[in-house]
Short mmCIF file of C-alpha atoms and ligand atoms in Angstrom, two decimals:
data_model
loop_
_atom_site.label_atom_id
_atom_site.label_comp_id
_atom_site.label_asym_id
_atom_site.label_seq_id
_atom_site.Cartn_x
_atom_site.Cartn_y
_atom_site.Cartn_z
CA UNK A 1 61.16 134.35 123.54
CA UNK A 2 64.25 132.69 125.29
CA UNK A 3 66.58 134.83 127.08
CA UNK A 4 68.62 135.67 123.90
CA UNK A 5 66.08 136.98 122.66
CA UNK A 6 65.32 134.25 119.99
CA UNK A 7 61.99 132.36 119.44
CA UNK A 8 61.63 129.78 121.68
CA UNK A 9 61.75 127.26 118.81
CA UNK A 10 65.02 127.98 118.24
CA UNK A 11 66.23 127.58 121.74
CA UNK A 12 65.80 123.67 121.49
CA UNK A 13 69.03 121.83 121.74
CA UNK A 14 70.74 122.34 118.56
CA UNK A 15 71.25 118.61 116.51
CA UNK A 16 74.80 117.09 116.63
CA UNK A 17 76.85 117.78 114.10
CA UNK A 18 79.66 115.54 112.60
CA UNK A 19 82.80 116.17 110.91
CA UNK A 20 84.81 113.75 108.36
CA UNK A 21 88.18 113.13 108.96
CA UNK A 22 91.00 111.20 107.24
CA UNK A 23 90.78 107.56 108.80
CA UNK A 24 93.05 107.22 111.98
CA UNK A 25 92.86 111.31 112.77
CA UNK A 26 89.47 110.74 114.57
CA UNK A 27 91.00 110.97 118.05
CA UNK A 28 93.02 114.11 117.15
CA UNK A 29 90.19 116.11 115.58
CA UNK A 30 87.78 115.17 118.64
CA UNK A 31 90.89 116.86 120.31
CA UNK A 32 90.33 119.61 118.57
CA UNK A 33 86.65 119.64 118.41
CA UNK A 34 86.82 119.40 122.32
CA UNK A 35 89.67 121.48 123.35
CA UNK A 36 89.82 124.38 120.88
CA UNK A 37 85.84 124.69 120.16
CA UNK A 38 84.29 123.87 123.14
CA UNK A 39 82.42 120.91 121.40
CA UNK A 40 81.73 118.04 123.43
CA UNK A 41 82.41 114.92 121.12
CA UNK A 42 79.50 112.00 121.72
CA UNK A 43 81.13 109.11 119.67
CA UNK A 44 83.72 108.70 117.31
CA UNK A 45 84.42 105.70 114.37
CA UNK A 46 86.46 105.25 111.39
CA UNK A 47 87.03 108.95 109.80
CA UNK A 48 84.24 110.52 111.74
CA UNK A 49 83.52 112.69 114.97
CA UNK A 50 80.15 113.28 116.48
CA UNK A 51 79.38 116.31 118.82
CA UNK A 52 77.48 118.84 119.72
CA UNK A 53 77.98 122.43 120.51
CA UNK A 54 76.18 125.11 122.11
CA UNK A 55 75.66 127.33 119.33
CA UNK A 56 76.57 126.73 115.55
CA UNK A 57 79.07 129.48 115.17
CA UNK A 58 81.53 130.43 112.02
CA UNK A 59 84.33 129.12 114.64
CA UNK A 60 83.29 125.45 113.15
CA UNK A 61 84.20 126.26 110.14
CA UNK A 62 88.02 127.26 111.62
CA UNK A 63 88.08 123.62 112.11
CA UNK A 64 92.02 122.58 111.20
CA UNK A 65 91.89 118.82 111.20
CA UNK A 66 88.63 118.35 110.48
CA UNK A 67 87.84 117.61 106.27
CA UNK A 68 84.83 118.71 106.36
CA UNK A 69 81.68 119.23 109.04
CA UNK A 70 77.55 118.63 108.78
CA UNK A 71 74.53 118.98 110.76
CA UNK A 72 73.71 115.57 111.57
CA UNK A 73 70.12 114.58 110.70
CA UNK A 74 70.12 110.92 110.85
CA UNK A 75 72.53 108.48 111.50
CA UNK A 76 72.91 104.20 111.74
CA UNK A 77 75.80 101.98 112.05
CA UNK A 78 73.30 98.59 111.40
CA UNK A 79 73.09 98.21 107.94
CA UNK A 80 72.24 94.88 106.82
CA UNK A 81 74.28 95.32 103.55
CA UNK A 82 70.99 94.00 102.08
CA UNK A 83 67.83 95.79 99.62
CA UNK A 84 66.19 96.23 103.30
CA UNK A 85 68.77 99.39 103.95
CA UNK A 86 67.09 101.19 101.14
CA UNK A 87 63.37 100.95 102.93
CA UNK A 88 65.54 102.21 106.22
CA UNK A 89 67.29 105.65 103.91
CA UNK A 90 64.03 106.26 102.38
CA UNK A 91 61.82 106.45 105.72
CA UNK A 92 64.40 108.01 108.39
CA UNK A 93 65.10 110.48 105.71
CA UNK A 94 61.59 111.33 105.27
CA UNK A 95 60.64 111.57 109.15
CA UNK A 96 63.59 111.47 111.44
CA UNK A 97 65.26 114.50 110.56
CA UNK A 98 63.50 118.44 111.39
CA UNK A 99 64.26 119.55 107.93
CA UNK A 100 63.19 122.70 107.47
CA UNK A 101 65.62 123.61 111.65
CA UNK A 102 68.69 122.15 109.75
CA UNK A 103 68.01 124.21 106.86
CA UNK A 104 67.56 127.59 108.80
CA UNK A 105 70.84 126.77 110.94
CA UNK A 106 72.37 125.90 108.06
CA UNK A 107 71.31 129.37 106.34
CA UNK A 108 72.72 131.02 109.92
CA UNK A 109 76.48 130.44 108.66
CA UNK A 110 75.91 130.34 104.66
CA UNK A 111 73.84 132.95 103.90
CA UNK A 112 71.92 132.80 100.97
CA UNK A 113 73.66 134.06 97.48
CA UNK A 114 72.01 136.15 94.63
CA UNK A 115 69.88 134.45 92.75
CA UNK A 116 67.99 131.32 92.60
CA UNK A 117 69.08 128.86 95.71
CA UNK A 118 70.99 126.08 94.38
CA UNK A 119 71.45 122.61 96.28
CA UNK A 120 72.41 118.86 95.51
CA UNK A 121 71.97 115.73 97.02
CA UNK A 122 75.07 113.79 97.45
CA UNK A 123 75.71 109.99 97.92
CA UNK A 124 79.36 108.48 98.97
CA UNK A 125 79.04 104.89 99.17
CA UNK A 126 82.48 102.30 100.52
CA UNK A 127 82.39 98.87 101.05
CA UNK A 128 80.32 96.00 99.27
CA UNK A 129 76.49 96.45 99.61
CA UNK A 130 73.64 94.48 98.12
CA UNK A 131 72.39 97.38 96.08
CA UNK A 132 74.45 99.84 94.22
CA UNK A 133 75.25 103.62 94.50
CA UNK A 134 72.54 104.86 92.25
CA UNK A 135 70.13 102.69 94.38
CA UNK A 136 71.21 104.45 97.74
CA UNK A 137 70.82 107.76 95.80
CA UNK A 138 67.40 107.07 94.57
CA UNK A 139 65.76 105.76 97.65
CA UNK A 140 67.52 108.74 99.56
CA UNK A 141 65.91 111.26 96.69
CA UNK A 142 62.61 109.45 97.49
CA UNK A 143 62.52 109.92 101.40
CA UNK A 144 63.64 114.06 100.65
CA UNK A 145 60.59 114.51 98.22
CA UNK A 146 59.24 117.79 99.56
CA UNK A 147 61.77 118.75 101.85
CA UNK A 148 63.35 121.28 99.06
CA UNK A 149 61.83 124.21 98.40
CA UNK A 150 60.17 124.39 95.07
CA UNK A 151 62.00 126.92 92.74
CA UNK A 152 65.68 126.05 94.56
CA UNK A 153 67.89 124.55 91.31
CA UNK A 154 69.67 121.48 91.65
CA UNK A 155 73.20 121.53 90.86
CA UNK A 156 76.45 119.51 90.76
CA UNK A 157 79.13 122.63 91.21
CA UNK A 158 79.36 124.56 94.46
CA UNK A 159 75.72 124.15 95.52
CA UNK A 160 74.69 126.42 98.16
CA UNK A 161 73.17 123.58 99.95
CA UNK A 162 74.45 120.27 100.11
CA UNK A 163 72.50 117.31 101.38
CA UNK A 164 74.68 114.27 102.18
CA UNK A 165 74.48 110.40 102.60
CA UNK A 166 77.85 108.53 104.14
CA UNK A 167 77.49 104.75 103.73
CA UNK A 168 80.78 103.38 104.89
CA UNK A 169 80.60 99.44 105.67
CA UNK A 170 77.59 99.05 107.76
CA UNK A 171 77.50 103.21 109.15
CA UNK A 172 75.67 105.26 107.63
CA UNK A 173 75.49 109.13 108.23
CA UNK A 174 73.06 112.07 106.40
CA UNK A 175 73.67 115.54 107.15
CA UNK A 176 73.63 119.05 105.38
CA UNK A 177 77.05 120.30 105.17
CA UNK A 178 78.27 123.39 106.70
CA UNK A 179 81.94 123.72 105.44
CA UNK A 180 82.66 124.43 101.52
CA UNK A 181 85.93 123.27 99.94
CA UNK A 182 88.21 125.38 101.52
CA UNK A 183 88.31 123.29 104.98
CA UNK A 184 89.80 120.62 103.63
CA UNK A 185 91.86 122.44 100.75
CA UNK A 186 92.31 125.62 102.79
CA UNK A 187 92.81 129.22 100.69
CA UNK A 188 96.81 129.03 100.14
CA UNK A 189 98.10 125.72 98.53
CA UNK A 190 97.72 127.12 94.87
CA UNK A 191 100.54 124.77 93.93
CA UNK A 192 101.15 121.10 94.80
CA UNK A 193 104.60 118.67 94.57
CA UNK A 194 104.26 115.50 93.76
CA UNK A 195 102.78 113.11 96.99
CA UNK A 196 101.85 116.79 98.77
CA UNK A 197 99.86 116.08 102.04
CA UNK A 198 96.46 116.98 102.86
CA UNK A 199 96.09 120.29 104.57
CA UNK A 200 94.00 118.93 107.63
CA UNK A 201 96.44 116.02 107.97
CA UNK A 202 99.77 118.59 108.33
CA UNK A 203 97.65 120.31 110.51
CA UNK A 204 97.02 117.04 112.49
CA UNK A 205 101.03 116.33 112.46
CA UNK A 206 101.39 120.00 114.12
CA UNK A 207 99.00 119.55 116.75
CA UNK A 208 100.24 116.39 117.72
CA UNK A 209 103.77 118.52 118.08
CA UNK A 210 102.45 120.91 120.96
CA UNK A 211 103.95 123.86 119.47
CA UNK A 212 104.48 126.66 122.09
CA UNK A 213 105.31 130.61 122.15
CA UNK A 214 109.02 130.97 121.20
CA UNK A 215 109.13 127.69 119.61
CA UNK A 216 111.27 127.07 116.65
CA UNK A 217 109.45 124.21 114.17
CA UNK A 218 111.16 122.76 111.39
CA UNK A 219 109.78 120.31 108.05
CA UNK A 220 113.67 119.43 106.64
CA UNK A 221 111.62 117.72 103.43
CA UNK A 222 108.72 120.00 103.14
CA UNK A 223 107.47 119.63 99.71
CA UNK A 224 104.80 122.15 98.65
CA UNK A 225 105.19 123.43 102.46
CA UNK A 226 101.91 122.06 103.47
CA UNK A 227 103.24 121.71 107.18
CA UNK A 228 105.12 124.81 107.20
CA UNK A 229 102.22 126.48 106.18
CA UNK A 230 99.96 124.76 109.52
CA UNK A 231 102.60 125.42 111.73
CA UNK A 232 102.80 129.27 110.67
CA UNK A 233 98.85 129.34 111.27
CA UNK A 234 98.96 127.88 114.71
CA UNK A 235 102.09 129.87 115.20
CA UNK A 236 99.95 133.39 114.31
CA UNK A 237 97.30 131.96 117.17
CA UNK A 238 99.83 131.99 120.16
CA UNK A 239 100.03 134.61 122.16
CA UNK A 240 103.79 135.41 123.73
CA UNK A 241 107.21 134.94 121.68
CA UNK A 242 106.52 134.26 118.10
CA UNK A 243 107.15 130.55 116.31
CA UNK A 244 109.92 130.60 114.35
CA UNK A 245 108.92 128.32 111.36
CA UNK A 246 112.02 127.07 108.97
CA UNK A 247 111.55 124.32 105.99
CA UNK A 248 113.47 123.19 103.49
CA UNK A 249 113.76 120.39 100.14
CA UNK A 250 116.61 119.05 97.77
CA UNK A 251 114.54 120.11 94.73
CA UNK A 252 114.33 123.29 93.77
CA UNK A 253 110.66 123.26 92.24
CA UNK A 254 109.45 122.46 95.57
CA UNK A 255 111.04 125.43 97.47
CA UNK A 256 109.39 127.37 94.75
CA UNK A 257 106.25 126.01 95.43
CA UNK A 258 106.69 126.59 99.12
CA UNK A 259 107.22 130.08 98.49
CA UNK A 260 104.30 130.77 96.17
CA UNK A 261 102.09 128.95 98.90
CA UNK A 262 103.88 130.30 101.93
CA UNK A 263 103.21 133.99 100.70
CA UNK A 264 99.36 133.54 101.19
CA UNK A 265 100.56 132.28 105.00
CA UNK A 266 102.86 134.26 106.46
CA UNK A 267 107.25 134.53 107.36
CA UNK A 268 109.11 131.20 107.49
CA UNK A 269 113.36 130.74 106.71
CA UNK A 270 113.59 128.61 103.93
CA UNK A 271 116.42 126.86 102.25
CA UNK A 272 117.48 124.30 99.67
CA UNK A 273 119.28 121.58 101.00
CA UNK A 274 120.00 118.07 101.91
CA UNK A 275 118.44 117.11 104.63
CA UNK A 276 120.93 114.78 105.16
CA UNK A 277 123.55 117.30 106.24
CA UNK A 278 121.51 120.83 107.72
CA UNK A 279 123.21 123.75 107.77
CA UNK A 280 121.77 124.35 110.93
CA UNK A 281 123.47 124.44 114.48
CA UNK A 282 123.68 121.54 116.86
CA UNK A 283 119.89 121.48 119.54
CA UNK A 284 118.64 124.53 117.53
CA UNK A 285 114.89 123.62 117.50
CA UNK A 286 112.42 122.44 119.59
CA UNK A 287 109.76 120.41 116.86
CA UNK A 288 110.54 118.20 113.85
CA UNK A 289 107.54 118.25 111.89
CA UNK A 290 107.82 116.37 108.95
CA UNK A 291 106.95 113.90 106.25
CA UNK A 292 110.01 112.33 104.32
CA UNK A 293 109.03 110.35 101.14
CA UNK A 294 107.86 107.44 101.41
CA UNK A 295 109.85 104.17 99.24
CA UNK A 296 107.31 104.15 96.57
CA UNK A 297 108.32 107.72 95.95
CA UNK A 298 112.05 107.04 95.35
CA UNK A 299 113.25 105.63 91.76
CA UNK A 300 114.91 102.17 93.79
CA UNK A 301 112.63 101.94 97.55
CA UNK A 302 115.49 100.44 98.88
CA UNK A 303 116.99 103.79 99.24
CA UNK A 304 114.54 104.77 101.90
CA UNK A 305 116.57 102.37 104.96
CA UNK A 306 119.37 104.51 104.47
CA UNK A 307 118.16 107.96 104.00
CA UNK A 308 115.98 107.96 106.99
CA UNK A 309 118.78 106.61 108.84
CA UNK A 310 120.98 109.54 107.48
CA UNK A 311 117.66 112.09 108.12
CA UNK A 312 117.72 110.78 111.41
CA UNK A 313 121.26 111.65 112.35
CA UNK A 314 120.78 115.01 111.38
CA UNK A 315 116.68 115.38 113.26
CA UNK A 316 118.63 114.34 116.55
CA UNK A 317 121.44 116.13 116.23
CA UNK A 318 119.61 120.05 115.22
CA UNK A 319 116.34 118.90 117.91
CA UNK A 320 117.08 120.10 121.47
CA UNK A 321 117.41 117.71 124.36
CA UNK A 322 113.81 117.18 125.36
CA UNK A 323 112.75 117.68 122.21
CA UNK A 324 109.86 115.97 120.29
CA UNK A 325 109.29 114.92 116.36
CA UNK A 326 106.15 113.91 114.91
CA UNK A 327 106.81 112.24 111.85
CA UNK A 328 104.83 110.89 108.67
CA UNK A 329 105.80 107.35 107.03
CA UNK A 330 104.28 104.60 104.94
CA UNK A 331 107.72 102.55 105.93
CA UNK A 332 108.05 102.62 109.76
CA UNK A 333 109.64 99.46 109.90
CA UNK A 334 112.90 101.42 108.49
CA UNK A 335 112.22 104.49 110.49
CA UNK A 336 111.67 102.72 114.03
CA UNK A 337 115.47 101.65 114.52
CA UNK A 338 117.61 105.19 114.20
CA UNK A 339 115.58 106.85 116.31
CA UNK A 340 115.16 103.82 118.83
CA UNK A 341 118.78 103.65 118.91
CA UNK A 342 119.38 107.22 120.13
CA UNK A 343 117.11 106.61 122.67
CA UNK A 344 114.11 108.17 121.35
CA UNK A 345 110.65 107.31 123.18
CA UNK A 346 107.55 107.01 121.19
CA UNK A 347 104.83 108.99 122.69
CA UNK A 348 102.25 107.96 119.78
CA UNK A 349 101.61 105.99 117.08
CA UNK A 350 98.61 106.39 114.63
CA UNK A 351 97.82 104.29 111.56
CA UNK A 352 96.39 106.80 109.39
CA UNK A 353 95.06 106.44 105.62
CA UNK A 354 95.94 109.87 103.24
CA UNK A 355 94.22 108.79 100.09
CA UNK A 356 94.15 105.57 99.56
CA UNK A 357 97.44 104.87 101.48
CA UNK A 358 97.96 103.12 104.47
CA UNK A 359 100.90 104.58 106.62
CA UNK A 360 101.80 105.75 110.11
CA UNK A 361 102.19 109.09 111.97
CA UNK A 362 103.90 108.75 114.80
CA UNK A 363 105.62 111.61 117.70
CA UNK A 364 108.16 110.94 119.36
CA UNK A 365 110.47 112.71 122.15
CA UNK A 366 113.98 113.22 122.23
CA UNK A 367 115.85 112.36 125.89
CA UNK A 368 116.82 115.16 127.80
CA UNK A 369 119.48 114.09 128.80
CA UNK A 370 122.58 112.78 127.47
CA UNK A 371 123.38 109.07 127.89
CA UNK A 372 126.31 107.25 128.42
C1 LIG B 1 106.38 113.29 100.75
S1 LIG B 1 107.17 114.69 100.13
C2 LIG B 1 106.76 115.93 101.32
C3 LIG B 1 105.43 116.52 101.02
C4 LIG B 1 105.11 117.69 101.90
N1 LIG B 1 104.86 117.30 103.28
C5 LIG B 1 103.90 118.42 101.34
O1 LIG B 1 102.86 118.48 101.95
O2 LIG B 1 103.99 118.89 100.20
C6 LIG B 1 108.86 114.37 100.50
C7 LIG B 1 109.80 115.49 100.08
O3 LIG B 1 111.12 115.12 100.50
C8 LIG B 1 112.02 115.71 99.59
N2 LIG B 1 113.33 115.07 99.76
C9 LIG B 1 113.71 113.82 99.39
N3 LIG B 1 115.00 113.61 99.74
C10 LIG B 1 115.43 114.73 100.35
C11 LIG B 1 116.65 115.13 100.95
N4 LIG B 1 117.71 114.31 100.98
N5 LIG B 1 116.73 116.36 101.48
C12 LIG B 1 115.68 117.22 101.44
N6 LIG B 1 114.49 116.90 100.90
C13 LIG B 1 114.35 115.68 100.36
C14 LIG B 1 111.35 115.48 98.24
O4 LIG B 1 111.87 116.39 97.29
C15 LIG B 1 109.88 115.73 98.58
O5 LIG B 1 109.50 117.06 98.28
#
């Protein structure tokens, strides 16, 4: 027995793990991953992290900016895009992996439901390949025969167990995954606006913010309140003087979907109104956190030079000196020059992909001090 008290077998060093992330957020989940859990991230590419932790804990599953997270049991980034990658799925599957220690750790944070255990076998496949999806899925099928218990029932829905295969481009991962759906969609967006963003990527846009005790964080266009509703759960996390969270939208049905999803969260001031002109006073808050609509959003895209210009006005006049923004666009050509001509500095830039859409999250800081 090891000094825990647990069978020696099980004091082996516990397999990576990886988590999926939207592509460009990598760097701010390993962030995470390292800073918050303790992980200690071994490689990151394209949407993913690899790591490994001490223990596997239910504090991975508290993940923010993470989609989703696995136990890693094999993993290449050499596929020859060629019939040979099926031979190479079918035989690591079969003998790299310890099936039987994933399954048990994976058992130690999902435990088992009434009833006969259910799993599935999943295949995501992007990129062109010289075999096709069902190929991947069979050959992967073929190198698990055995592994699952006989008497376990496969199904598509909310499987118990999942057992995955990643093939982006020439990187391919397998794992069994440890979060369910409520990572990545979390427990309190029951209601979406039109272009609503992902929960883990708000949550990526808040980190980026460094919100601190006392802190007052606003989203001016907030939409379904996705980012109100991150900044009000990092906000309940800090100890000393509470965040002061405060959001607001020109259309009515989206402050009433705030509020529906904001009651799950927890307090925030809300308001309809034009972001264009605040009824708020002059260096009231400390973080801009927000994600204006992007040109294909608008009825004429045009529109979207001048109403960032006008949003602007208004973000540097409420921020205080010192200040800092972090701010979600698919159009930063138009949103570089009113904030580069109050003398903001850009302190990041990201090129990030939310669902098919390439666009940039960026942070900036306000000067603190007043120029001539
Ligand atoms: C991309 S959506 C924000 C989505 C939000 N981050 C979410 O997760 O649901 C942009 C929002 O800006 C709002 N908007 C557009 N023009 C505005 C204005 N002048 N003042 C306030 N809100 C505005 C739209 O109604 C829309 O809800």
């Amino acid at each position: 027995m090891s000094r825990k008290g647990r069978p020696e077998s099980d004091a082996a060093p516990l397999p990576p793990l990886y988590a999926m992330t939207h592509a460009g957020l990598e760097a701010v989940a390993a962030d995470e991953i390292n800073r918050d859990l303790g992980g200690e991230v071994k490689k990151t590419t394209r949407g993913l992290v690899v790591f490994r932790v001490k223990d596997v804990t239910p504090d991975l599953l508290k993940l923010r900016t993470t989609e989703d997270v696995y136990l890693l049991a094999w993993g290449s980034d050499s596929l020859a895009f060629t019939a040979d990658d099926l031979n190479l799925i079918r035989t690591w599957t079969a003998r790299k992996p310890d099936w039987p220690r994933l399954f048990k750790l994976h058992h130690s944070l999902r435990p088992k439901t009434k009833g006969r255990p259910t799993f599935n076998i999943i295949v995501q496949m992007q990129g062109e390949h010289g075999y096709r999806r069902t190929d991947a899925r069979e050959a992967f099928a073929e190198g698990l025969a055995g592994v699952i218990p006989a008497g376990w029932q496969r199904t598509d829905e909310n499987a118990w167990l999942e057992i995955w295969l990643t093939i982006r481009g020439k990187v391919a991962t397998c794992g069994v995954r440890l979060s369910d759906r409520t990572m990545r969609h979390r427990t309190y967006k029951l209601d979406h606006v039109l272009a609503s963003l992902r929960p883990t990527a708000a949550a990526a846009m808040v980190r980026l913010a460094g919100v601190g005790p006392g802190m007052t964080v606003l989203d001016p266009m907030c939409g379904a309140g996705t980012i109100l509703a991150e900044a009000l759960d990092v906000a309940r996390s800090r100890r000393g003087d509470p965040v002061r969270v405060v959001g607001g939208d020109i259309d009515p049905n989206a402050m009433f979907v705030t509020s529906q999803n904001l009651d799950q969260v927890g307090k925030a001031s809300l308001f309809r109104w034009d972001a264009t002109a605040l009824p708020l006073a002059s260096a009231s808050v400390d973080r801009v956190v927000s994600n204006p609509p992007f040109g294909v959003q608008l009825g004429s895209p045009e529109e979207i030079g001048p109403l960032y210009a006008a949003a602007a006005r208004e973000w540097d006049r409420v921020l205080k000196p010192g200040g800092r923004a972090v701010l979600l666009v698919s159009e930063f050509d138009s949103l570089q020059p009113p904030l580069r001509s109050r003398r903001w500095a850009m302190t990041r830039q990201l090129k990030v992909r939310l669902l098919g859409q390439p666009c940039v999250l960026s942070a900036w800081e306000k000067p603190d001090w007043v120029g001539s």
